Amino acid sequence: MAEQRYTISRWVSLLYRYGQMYIGDRLKDYDIGRGQHIFLNALYKEDGLSQEELSSYLKIDKGTTAKAIKKLEEQGYVTRTIRDDDRRTYRIFLTGKALGIKDEVRGVLADWRNILSHGFTEEEKQAALDLLERMGRNAIRFTEEGGREQGMNEA
């Protein structure tokens, strides 16, 4: 029987699912649910973003962002403060509790990256990142253009 080869989308799906299981298991003692770590990580990079800015940065719909932020707020990891320049929106800030686990959260994400790139040279790691980034940008462009068919020869 010939070796089964999966498609790119199948491998990306597999990596995502296994990554969520790994990260969820490693962060379960902190009661951080699946997908919530990405919001914490984004805020570790730039604290005080609005929910809309988080959604845009992470390319996640506003409803999902609102649910995740609400849960993180209930768990004491973030607070919401009305923006001074726009009283209709909130800025999301990390609490001391969230800052206290920053190294652990970032460490788990780094561990997963190391697991995925085990045995890769630095050049292979960079090539994989470059290719995935290009795929991500293609997906973003396709979605933002309303999902219209694009020519196969476009860059």
mmCIF file of C-alpha atoms in Angstrom:
data_model
loop_
_atom_site.group_PDB
_atom_site.id
_atom_site.type_symbol
_atom_site.label_atom_id
_atom_site.label_comp_id
_atom_site.label_asym_id
_atom_site.label_seq_id
_atom_site.Cartn_x
_atom_site.Cartn_y
_atom_site.Cartn_z
ATOM 1 C CA MET A 1 0.000 0.000 0.000
ATOM 2 C CA ALA A 2 1.395 3.394 -0.985
ATOM 3 C CA GLU A 3 2.269 5.933 1.707
ATOM 4 C CA GLN A 4 -0.606 8.346 2.293
ATOM 5 C CA ARG A 5 0.321 12.012 1.749
ATOM 6 C CA TYR A 6 -1.892 14.662 3.230
ATOM 7 C CA THR A 7 -2.684 18.054 1.771
ATOM 8 C CA ILE A 8 -1.354 21.324 3.166
ATOM 9 C CA SER A 9 -4.727 22.099 4.755
ATOM 10 C CA ARG A 10 -4.786 18.673 6.435
ATOM 11 C CA TRP A 11 -1.327 19.223 7.947
ATOM 12 C CA VAL A 12 -2.220 22.743 9.097
ATOM 13 C CA SER A 13 -5.399 21.403 10.704
ATOM 14 C CA LEU A 14 -3.462 18.618 12.414
ATOM 15 C CA LEU A 15 -0.839 21.043 13.744
ATOM 16 C CA TYR A 16 -3.544 23.363 15.046
ATOM 17 C CA ARG A 17 -5.497 20.599 16.804
ATOM 18 C CA TYR A 18 -2.440 18.981 18.376
ATOM 19 C CA GLY A 19 -1.122 22.396 19.372
ATOM 20 C CA GLN A 20 -4.399 23.271 21.090
ATOM 21 C CA MET A 21 -4.298 19.967 22.984
ATOM 22 C CA TYR A 22 -0.670 20.460 24.036
ATOM 23 C CA ILE A 23 -1.083 24.085 25.087
ATOM 24 C CA GLY A 24 -4.428 23.416 26.793
ATOM 25 C CA ASP A 25 -2.938 20.550 28.777
ATOM 26 C CA ARG A 26 0.099 22.587 29.805
ATOM 27 C CA LEU A 27 -2.023 25.587 30.889
ATOM 28 C CA LYS A 28 -4.936 23.709 32.505
ATOM 29 C CA ASP A 29 -3.685 24.440 36.026
ATOM 30 C CA TYR A 30 -4.203 28.149 35.267
ATOM 31 C CA ASP A 31 -7.783 27.525 34.039
ATOM 32 C CA ILE A 32 -6.928 29.012 30.661
ATOM 33 C CA GLY A 33 -9.180 27.492 28.035
ATOM 34 C CA ARG A 34 -8.469 26.615 24.452
ATOM 35 C CA GLY A 35 -7.665 29.671 22.426
ATOM 36 C CA GLN A 36 -7.488 32.080 25.359
ATOM 37 C CA HIS A 37 -3.707 31.993 25.466
ATOM 38 C CA ILE A 38 -3.511 33.817 22.129
ATOM 39 C CA PHE A 39 -5.306 36.812 23.616
ATOM 40 C CA LEU A 40 -2.962 36.861 26.592
ATOM 41 C CA ASN A 41 0.043 36.559 24.306
ATOM 42 C CA ALA A 42 -1.188 39.446 22.127
ATOM 43 C CA LEU A 43 -1.632 41.586 25.231
ATOM 44 C CA TYR A 44 1.824 40.572 26.479
ATOM 45 C CA LYS A 45 3.114 42.133 23.258
ATOM 46 C CA GLU A 46 0.919 45.245 23.504
ATOM 47 C CA ASP A 47 -1.173 45.770 26.617
ATOM 48 C CA GLY A 48 -4.187 48.076 26.452
ATOM 49 C CA LEU A 49 -5.556 47.125 23.046
ATOM 50 C CA SER A 50 -9.278 47.403 22.399
ATOM 51 C CA GLN A 51 -11.366 44.304 21.678
ATOM 52 C CA GLU A 52 -11.623 45.449 18.057
ATOM 53 C CA GLU A 53 -7.850 45.875 17.805
ATOM 54 C CA LEU A 54 -7.356 42.392 19.289
ATOM 55 C CA SER A 55 -9.821 40.920 16.784
ATOM 56 C CA SER A 56 -8.087 42.650 13.902
ATOM 57 C CA TYR A 57 -4.578 41.716 15.044
ATOM 58 C CA LEU A 58 -5.471 38.063 15.645
ATOM 59 C CA LYS A 59 -7.828 37.816 12.632
ATOM 60 C CA ILE A 60 -10.581 36.495 14.920
ATOM 61 C CA ASP A 61 -14.231 37.551 14.754
ATOM 62 C CA LYS A 62 -15.457 40.084 17.299
ATOM 63 C CA GLY A 63 -17.899 37.675 18.963
ATOM 64 C CA THR A 64 -15.189 35.116 19.698
ATOM 65 C CA THR A 65 -12.928 37.868 21.013
ATOM 66 C CA ALA A 66 -15.683 39.218 23.275
ATOM 67 C CA LYS A 67 -16.347 35.749 24.752
ATOM 68 C CA ALA A 68 -12.653 35.076 25.355
ATOM 69 C CA ILE A 69 -12.086 38.483 26.975
ATOM 70 C CA LYS A 70 -15.166 38.032 29.173
ATOM 71 C CA LYS A 71 -13.874 34.660 30.384
ATOM 72 C CA LEU A 72 -10.368 36.034 30.983
ATOM 73 C CA GLU A 73 -11.900 38.945 32.900
ATOM 74 C CA GLU A 74 -14.005 36.564 35.039
ATOM 75 C CA GLN A 75 -10.840 34.585 35.803
ATOM 76 C CA GLY A 76 -9.002 37.738 36.850
ATOM 77 C CA TYR A 77 -6.484 37.793 33.995
ATOM 78 C CA VAL A 78 -7.662 41.031 32.342
ATOM 79 C CA THR A 79 -9.637 44.158 33.140
ATOM 80 C CA ARG A 80 -11.621 46.322 30.763
ATOM 81 C CA THR A 81 -11.402 50.100 31.012
ATOM 82 C CA ILE A 82 -13.418 52.612 28.986
ATOM 83 C CA ARG A 83 -11.187 54.415 26.516
ATOM 84 C CA ASP A 84 -10.664 58.099 27.214
ATOM 85 C CA ASP A 85 -10.696 58.979 23.505
ATOM 86 C CA ASP A 86 -13.774 56.862 22.644
ATOM 87 C CA ARG A 87 -16.213 56.198 25.488
ATOM 88 C CA ARG A 88 -17.954 53.467 23.424
ATOM 89 C CA THR A 89 -14.963 51.110 23.463
ATOM 90 C CA TYR A 90 -12.882 49.416 26.109
ATOM 91 C CA ARG A 91 -9.178 48.938 26.451
ATOM 92 C CA ILE A 92 -8.095 45.524 27.712
ATOM 93 C CA PHE A 93 -5.333 45.436 30.307
ATOM 94 C CA LEU A 94 -3.487 42.516 31.836
ATOM 95 C CA THR A 95 -3.745 42.091 35.593
ATOM 96 C CA GLY A 96 -0.969 41.131 37.966
ATOM 97 C CA LYS A 97 -2.307 37.586 37.825
ATOM 98 C CA ALA A 98 -1.767 37.479 34.043
ATOM 99 C CA LEU A 99 1.647 39.105 34.281
ATOM 100 C CA GLY A 100 2.562 36.554 36.946
ATOM 101 C CA ILE A 101 2.143 33.688 34.463
ATOM 102 C CA LYS A 102 3.644 35.449 31.445
ATOM 103 C CA ASP A 103 6.850 33.411 31.497
ATOM 104 C CA GLU A 104 4.886 30.156 31.812
ATOM 105 C CA VAL A 105 2.514 31.003 28.931
ATOM 106 C CA ARG A 106 5.350 32.147 26.706
ATOM 107 C CA GLY A 107 7.409 29.114 27.729
ATOM 108 C CA VAL A 108 4.624 26.721 26.715
ATOM 109 C CA LEU A 109 4.359 28.413 23.313
ATOM 110 C CA ALA A 110 8.143 28.265 22.873
ATOM 111 C CA ASP A 111 8.153 24.591 23.877
ATOM 112 C CA TRP A 112 5.509 23.829 21.216
ATOM 113 C CA ARG A 113 7.568 25.679 18.576
ATOM 114 C CA ASN A 114 10.608 23.628 19.614
ATOM 115 C CA ILE A 115 8.636 20.388 19.393
ATOM 116 C CA LEU A 116 7.434 21.288 15.897
ATOM 117 C CA SER A 117 10.862 22.288 14.646
ATOM 118 C CA HIS A 118 12.835 19.467 16.275
ATOM 119 C CA GLY A 119 15.712 18.473 14.004
ATOM 120 C CA PHE A 120 15.334 21.512 11.747
ATOM 121 C CA THR A 121 18.296 23.669 10.845
ATOM 122 C CA GLU A 122 17.945 27.415 11.400
ATOM 123 C CA GLU A 123 17.518 27.808 7.640
ATOM 124 C CA GLU A 124 14.727 25.198 7.596
ATOM 125 C CA LYS A 125 12.977 26.903 10.511
ATOM 126 C CA GLN A 126 13.114 30.226 8.680
ATOM 127 C CA ALA A 127 11.962 28.672 5.388
ATOM 128 C CA ALA A 128 8.995 26.987 7.123
ATOM 129 C CA LEU A 129 8.045 30.260 8.813
ATOM 130 C CA ASP A 130 8.362 32.167 5.537
ATOM 131 C CA LEU A 131 6.145 29.685 3.682
ATOM 132 C CA LEU A 132 3.500 29.608 6.420
ATOM 133 C CA GLU A 133 3.499 33.399 6.565
ATOM 134 C CA ARG A 134 2.967 33.588 2.800
ATOM 135 C CA MET A 135 0.081 31.104 3.079
ATOM 136 C CA GLY A 136 -1.420 33.161 5.882
ATOM 137 C CA ARG A 137 -1.148 36.362 3.873
ATOM 138 C CA ASN A 138 -2.778 34.618 0.896
ATOM 139 C CA ALA A 139 -5.650 33.511 3.136
ATOM 140 C CA ILE A 140 -6.048 37.021 4.545
ATOM 141 C CA ARG A 141 -5.976 38.612 1.098
ATOM 142 C CA PHE A 142 -8.483 36.100 -0.277
ATOM 143 C CA THR A 143 -10.857 36.626 2.651
ATOM 144 C CA GLU A 144 -10.569 40.419 2.654
ATOM 145 C CA GLU A 145 -11.303 40.489 -1.071
ATOM 146 C CA GLY A 146 -14.575 38.713 -0.393
ATOM 147 C CA GLY A 147 -13.413 35.229 -1.292
ATOM 148 C CA ARG A 148 -13.292 35.870 -5.022
ATOM 149 C CA GLU A 149 -11.340 33.461 -7.176
ATOM 150 C CA GLN A 150 -7.798 34.640 -7.790
ATOM 151 C CA GLY A 151 -5.511 33.830 -10.648
ATOM 152 C CA MET A 152 -3.053 31.020 -10.021
ATOM 153 C CA ASN A 153 -0.135 33.156 -11.200
ATOM 154 C CA GLU A 154 -0.567 36.007 -8.722
ATOM 155 C CA ALA A 155 2.276 36.617 -6.298
#
